[in-house]
């Protein structure tokens, strides 16, 4: 049975920092870069100071002209932190904010999901949310500078979810939650190459690429595996490795040296640390984690931020998506607020938690991914 941190315990942890807070009278560190976390069921966004490890502010989307059913889902941030972008599933919007948290642009789009910034071009790619009964088989391409819709690229892959723009800007990859298929769009031509993976159903959740852009990984929540691909070869892809990883692997993130991958285990209340080259799990981080969802590694590589949904235990054979806010199965649930676990990478343990709103999902920071 999965043990969850209660709301009161989490709140206490937020205050005392699980023993990791600065002693009384210690100098307060200067303000640092921001971490943006969306609370999907609360229609709010929590902004965290990455240096102070404290909540900077909480943005209420309802006071900014959006509805209480806005359902913010994912965030990406420009490398210099000048602008950041949020997908609103419920309101059918992709929104552009400036560094002062002011709305400077928004576009209509049916059930927007994950977001990806093209590092070489003026493009923002937008996938689809799972909340739609039959989401379009396409990706939106937005021109970031003037925030206009360029096109909706047809990809003919059902329920496109995992999303990644390669570091050289040549490809955008998206994967289906419903089928063992990856669609790769060549940015120069718009040509789509499909990869079909043989064998058992994976349900590919999210991609991550190595710092040198040569390797891509993705978690299969149903197959309980982490798939590894060689990006130096053009698609279609053949996995170079498939690593068993029990606990519904969800969101991966490479270490700064590219040797290891951190993976949230949504059904295992843990974060796995995986040696990609040797295809083995080095260790599993547990404690003060409950349905860990998204994760981001701070630029210095010392701190790992992990969002926890805290929505309750999973039944055998269930998909973790059944417990996401807005998904099937949520009608009779009353999930507690989630929290942010702050992990000291060297120690391999949670050293502090910060309370978030209800149903936190994605987060973003300048230079992440």
Coordinates of C-alpha atoms in Angstrom, one line a residue, residues 22-304:
X22 CA 19.0 28.1 7.2
X23 CA 19.8 28.7 10.9
X24 CA 18.3 31.8 12.5
X25 CA 20.3 34.9 11.7
X26 CA 21.9 33.3 8.6
X27 CA 22.3 35.7 5.6
X28 CA 19.4 35.5 3.2
X29 CA 20.6 34.5 -0.3
X30 CA 19.9 36.9 -3.1
X31 CA 16.9 36.3 -5.4
X32 CA 17.6 33.6 -7.9
X33 CA 16.1 32.3 -11.2
X34 CA 12.4 31.3 -11.1
X35 CA 10.8 27.9 -11.3
X36 CA 7.2 28.0 -12.6
X37 CA 4.8 25.2 -11.5
X38 CA 1.2 24.9 -12.7
X39 CA -1.6 23.7 -10.3
X40 CA -4.0 22.1 -12.8
X41 CA -7.0 21.8 -10.5
X42 CA -6.5 25.1 -8.7
X43 CA -6.2 27.3 -11.8
X44 CA -3.0 28.8 -10.3
X45 CA 0.7 28.9 -10.9
X46 CA 3.3 28.7 -8.1
X47 CA 6.6 30.6 -8.7
X48 CA 9.6 29.4 -6.7
X49 CA 12.9 31.1 -6.2
X50 CA 15.5 28.4 -7.1
X51 CA 18.3 30.0 -5.0
X52 CA 16.3 30.7 -1.8
X53 CA 14.2 27.5 -2.2
X54 CA 11.1 29.4 -1.2
X55 CA 7.8 30.3 -2.8
X56 CA 8.1 33.7 -4.5
X57 CA 4.5 34.2 -5.4
X58 CA 1.3 32.3 -6.4
X59 CA -0.5 33.6 -9.5
X60 CA -4.3 33.2 -9.5
X61 CA -5.4 32.8 -13.2
X62 CA -8.9 33.7 -12.3
X63 CA -7.8 37.3 -11.5
X64 CA -6.1 37.4 -14.9
X65 CA -9.2 36.9 -17.1
X66 CA -9.2 33.1 -17.2
X67 CA -11.7 30.7 -15.7
X68 CA -11.6 28.5 -12.6
X69 CA -11.5 25.6 -15.1
X70 CA -8.5 26.9 -16.9
X71 CA -6.4 23.7 -16.1
X72 CA -2.9 24.9 -16.6
X73 CA -0.9 21.9 -17.6
X74 CA 2.7 22.6 -18.7
X75 CA 5.3 25.4 -18.7
X76 CA 8.4 26.3 -20.8
X77 CA 10.7 29.3 -20.3
X78 CA 13.0 31.2 -22.6
X79 CA 16.7 30.5 -22.0
X80 CA 17.2 34.1 -20.7
X81 CA 14.0 34.0 -18.6
X82 CA 12.5 36.9 -20.6
X83 CA 9.2 35.1 -21.4
X84 CA 7.4 31.9 -20.3
X85 CA 4.5 30.0 -21.8
X86 CA 1.7 28.0 -20.3
X87 CA -0.9 25.6 -21.8
X88 CA -4.4 25.9 -20.5
X89 CA -6.4 22.7 -21.2
X90 CA -9.7 23.8 -19.9
X91 CA -9.7 27.3 -21.5
X92 CA -8.2 26.1 -24.7
X93 CA -5.4 28.6 -24.7
X94 CA -1.6 28.9 -24.9
X95 CA -0.5 31.9 -23.0
X96 CA 2.7 34.0 -23.1
X97 CA 3.9 35.8 -19.9
X98 CA 6.8 38.2 -19.5
X99 CA 9.3 37.9 -16.6
X100 CA 7.1 40.2 -14.5
X101 CA 4.3 37.6 -14.8
X102 CA 2.2 39.8 -17.0
X103 CA 0.1 38.2 -19.9
X104 CA 1.5 39.6 -23.2
X105 CA -0.2 37.2 -25.6
X106 CA -2.6 34.2 -25.9
X107 CA -3.8 32.0 -28.7
X108 CA -6.8 29.7 -29.0
X109 CA -6.1 25.9 -29.4
X110 CA -8.1 22.8 -28.8
X111 CA -6.8 20.9 -25.7
X112 CA -3.2 22.1 -25.6
X113 CA -0.8 19.8 -23.7
X114 CA 3.0 19.6 -23.4
X115 CA 5.1 22.4 -24.8
X116 CA 8.6 22.5 -26.4
X117 CA 10.8 25.4 -27.3
X118 CA 12.9 25.2 -30.5
X119 CA 16.4 26.2 -29.4
X120 CA 17.4 27.2 -33.0
X121 CA 14.3 28.8 -34.4
X122 CA 11.5 31.2 -33.3
X123 CA 9.1 28.3 -32.8
X124 CA 7.0 26.9 -29.9
X125 CA 5.6 23.5 -30.4
X126 CA 2.4 22.5 -28.6
X127 CA 1.1 18.9 -28.1
X128 CA -2.4 17.7 -27.0
X129 CA -3.9 16.9 -23.6
X130 CA -5.3 13.6 -22.7
X131 CA -8.5 15.2 -21.3
X132 CA -10.0 15.3 -24.8
X133 CA -12.1 12.4 -26.0
X134 CA -10.6 12.5 -29.4
X135 CA -7.8 15.2 -29.5
X136 CA -6.6 16.3 -33.0
X137 CA -3.7 14.3 -34.5
X138 CA -1.6 17.4 -34.9
X139 CA 1.0 19.7 -33.3
X140 CA 0.6 23.4 -33.2
X141 CA 3.5 25.6 -34.3
X142 CA 3.6 29.1 -32.8
X143 CA 5.9 31.9 -33.7
X144 CA 7.2 33.0 -30.3
X145 CA 8.3 36.6 -31.1
X146 CA 4.9 37.9 -32.1
X147 CA 2.9 35.0 -30.7
X148 CA 1.0 34.0 -33.8
X149 CA -0.1 30.6 -35.0
X150 CA 2.0 29.4 -37.9
X151 CA 0.2 26.1 -38.5
X152 CA -1.1 22.9 -37.0
X153 CA 1.1 20.2 -38.3
X154 CA -0.8 17.0 -39.1
X155 CA 1.1 13.9 -37.8
X156 CA -1.6 11.2 -37.9
X157 CA -0.6 9.8 -34.5
X158 CA -3.4 9.4 -31.9
X159 CA -3.1 11.2 -28.6
X160 CA 0.3 12.8 -29.2
X161 CA 1.8 13.5 -25.8
X162 CA 5.6 13.2 -25.3
X163 CA 7.2 16.1 -27.0
X164 CA 10.8 17.2 -27.7
X165 CA 12.6 19.6 -30.0
X166 CA 16.2 18.5 -30.7
X167 CA 19.1 20.7 -29.7
X168 CA 20.1 21.2 -33.4
X169 CA 16.6 22.4 -34.2
X170 CA 16.3 19.9 -37.1
X171 CA 13.6 17.6 -35.6
X172 CA 10.5 17.7 -33.4
X173 CA 9.5 14.3 -31.9
X174 CA 6.2 13.4 -30.4
X175 CA 4.9 10.1 -29.1
X176 CA 1.5 8.5 -28.7
X177 CA 0.0 7.4 -25.4
X178 CA -2.4 5.1 -27.2
X179 CA 0.0 3.4 -29.7
X180 CA 3.6 2.4 -29.9
X181 CA 4.3 5.1 -32.4
X182 CA 6.6 8.2 -32.6
X183 CA 6.1 10.9 -35.1
X184 CA 9.2 12.9 -36.1
X185 CA 8.7 16.2 -38.0
X186 CA 11.7 17.6 -40.0
X187 CA 11.5 21.3 -39.2
X188 CA 13.0 22.4 -42.6
X189 CA 10.5 20.5 -44.7
X190 CA 7.5 19.6 -42.5
X191 CA 8.1 16.0 -43.6
X192 CA 6.8 13.4 -41.0
X193 CA 8.6 10.1 -40.3
X194 CA 6.8 7.5 -38.3
X195 CA 8.4 5.0 -36.0
X196 CA 6.4 1.9 -34.9
X197 CA 7.8 0.1 -31.9
X198 CA 7.2 -3.7 -31.9
X199 CA 6.0 -5.6 -28.8
X200 CA 4.0 -4.7 -25.7
X201 CA 2.2 -1.4 -25.3
X202 CA 4.4 1.2 -23.7
X203 CA 2.3 4.4 -23.4
X204 CA 5.2 6.9 -23.8
X205 CA 4.8 9.8 -21.4
X206 CA 7.7 12.2 -22.0
X207 CA 11.1 12.6 -23.7
X208 CA 14.4 13.9 -22.5
X209 CA 17.6 14.4 -24.4
X210 CA 21.2 14.4 -23.3
X211 CA 23.1 17.6 -23.0
X212 CA 25.1 16.8 -26.2
X213 CA 21.9 16.0 -28.1
X214 CA 23.0 12.5 -29.1
X215 CA 20.7 10.4 -26.9
X216 CA 16.9 10.5 -26.2
X217 CA 15.0 8.6 -23.5
X218 CA 11.3 8.2 -22.8
X219 CA 9.4 6.5 -20.1
X220 CA 6.8 3.8 -20.8
X221 CA 4.2 3.9 -18.0
X222 CA 2.4 0.7 -18.9
X223 CA 5.5 -1.3 -19.9
X224 CA 7.4 -0.1 -16.9
X225 CA 10.5 0.5 -19.0
X226 CA 12.8 3.4 -20.0
X227 CA 13.5 3.4 -23.7
X228 CA 16.8 4.8 -25.1
X229 CA 17.3 6.1 -28.6
X230 CA 20.3 7.2 -30.7
X231 CA 19.6 10.7 -32.0
X232 CA 22.7 10.7 -34.2
X233 CA 20.8 8.5 -36.6
X234 CA 17.7 9.9 -38.4
X235 CA 14.3 8.4 -37.7
X236 CA 12.6 5.9 -37.9
X237 CA 14.1 4.8 -34.6
X238 CA 15.1 1.5 -33.1
X239 CA 15.6 1.5 -29.4
X240 CA 19.3 0.9 -28.4
X241 CA 18.1 -0.2 -25.0
X242 CA 15.0 -0.8 -23.0
X243 CA 15.6 -0.7 -19.2
X244 CA 13.1 -2.3 -16.8
X245 CA 11.9 0.4 -14.3
X246 CA 9.0 -0.6 -12.1
X247 CA 6.6 2.0 -10.8
X248 CA 5.3 3.7 -13.9
X249 CA 8.2 5.8 -15.2
X250 CA 6.9 9.2 -16.1
X251 CA 9.2 12.1 -16.6
X252 CA 13.0 11.8 -17.3
X253 CA 15.8 14.4 -17.0
X254 CA 19.5 14.0 -17.8
X255 CA 22.3 15.0 -15.4
X256 CA 24.5 17.8 -16.6
X257 CA 27.3 15.3 -17.7
X258 CA 24.7 13.2 -19.5
X259 CA 25.8 10.0 -17.8
X260 CA 22.7 9.4 -15.7
X261 CA 19.0 10.0 -16.0
X262 CA 16.6 10.9 -13.2
X263 CA 13.1 9.4 -13.7
X264 CA 9.9 10.0 -11.7
X265 CA 8.1 6.8 -10.8
X266 CA 4.5 8.0 -10.6
X267 CA 3.2 4.7 -9.3
X268 CA 6.2 4.0 -7.1
X269 CA 6.4 7.2 -5.1
X270 CA 10.1 7.4 -6.0
X271 CA 12.7 8.8 -8.3
X272 CA 15.1 6.4 -10.1
X273 CA 18.6 7.3 -11.0
X274 CA 19.6 5.4 -14.1
X275 CA 23.0 4.7 -15.7
X276 CA 22.1 5.0 -19.4
X277 CA 25.3 3.6 -20.9
X278 CA 25.2 0.5 -18.8
X279 CA 21.4 0.2 -18.7
X280 CA 21.1 -0.2 -14.9
X281 CA 19.4 1.5 -12.0
X282 CA 22.0 3.1 -9.7
X283 CA 19.7 4.0 -6.9
X284 CA 16.1 4.8 -6.0
X285 CA 15.3 7.9 -4.0
X286 CA 12.2 7.6 -1.7
X287 CA 10.7 9.5 1.2
X288 CA 8.4 12.5 1.0
X289 CA 7.4 11.6 -2.6
X290 CA 3.8 10.9 -3.6
X291 CA 2.9 10.4 -7.2
X292 CA 5.9 12.3 -8.4
X293 CA 5.1 13.9 -11.8
X294 CA 7.5 16.4 -13.4
X295 CA 11.1 17.1 -12.4
X296 CA 13.8 19.7 -13.2
X297 CA 17.5 19.7 -12.4
X298 CA 18.9 23.1 -11.2
X299 CA 21.6 24.4 -13.5
X300 CA 24.3 23.8 -11.0
X301 CA 23.3 20.1 -10.9
X302 CA 23.1 20.1 -7.1
X303 CA 19.3 20.3 -6.6
X304 CA 16.5 18.3 -8.2

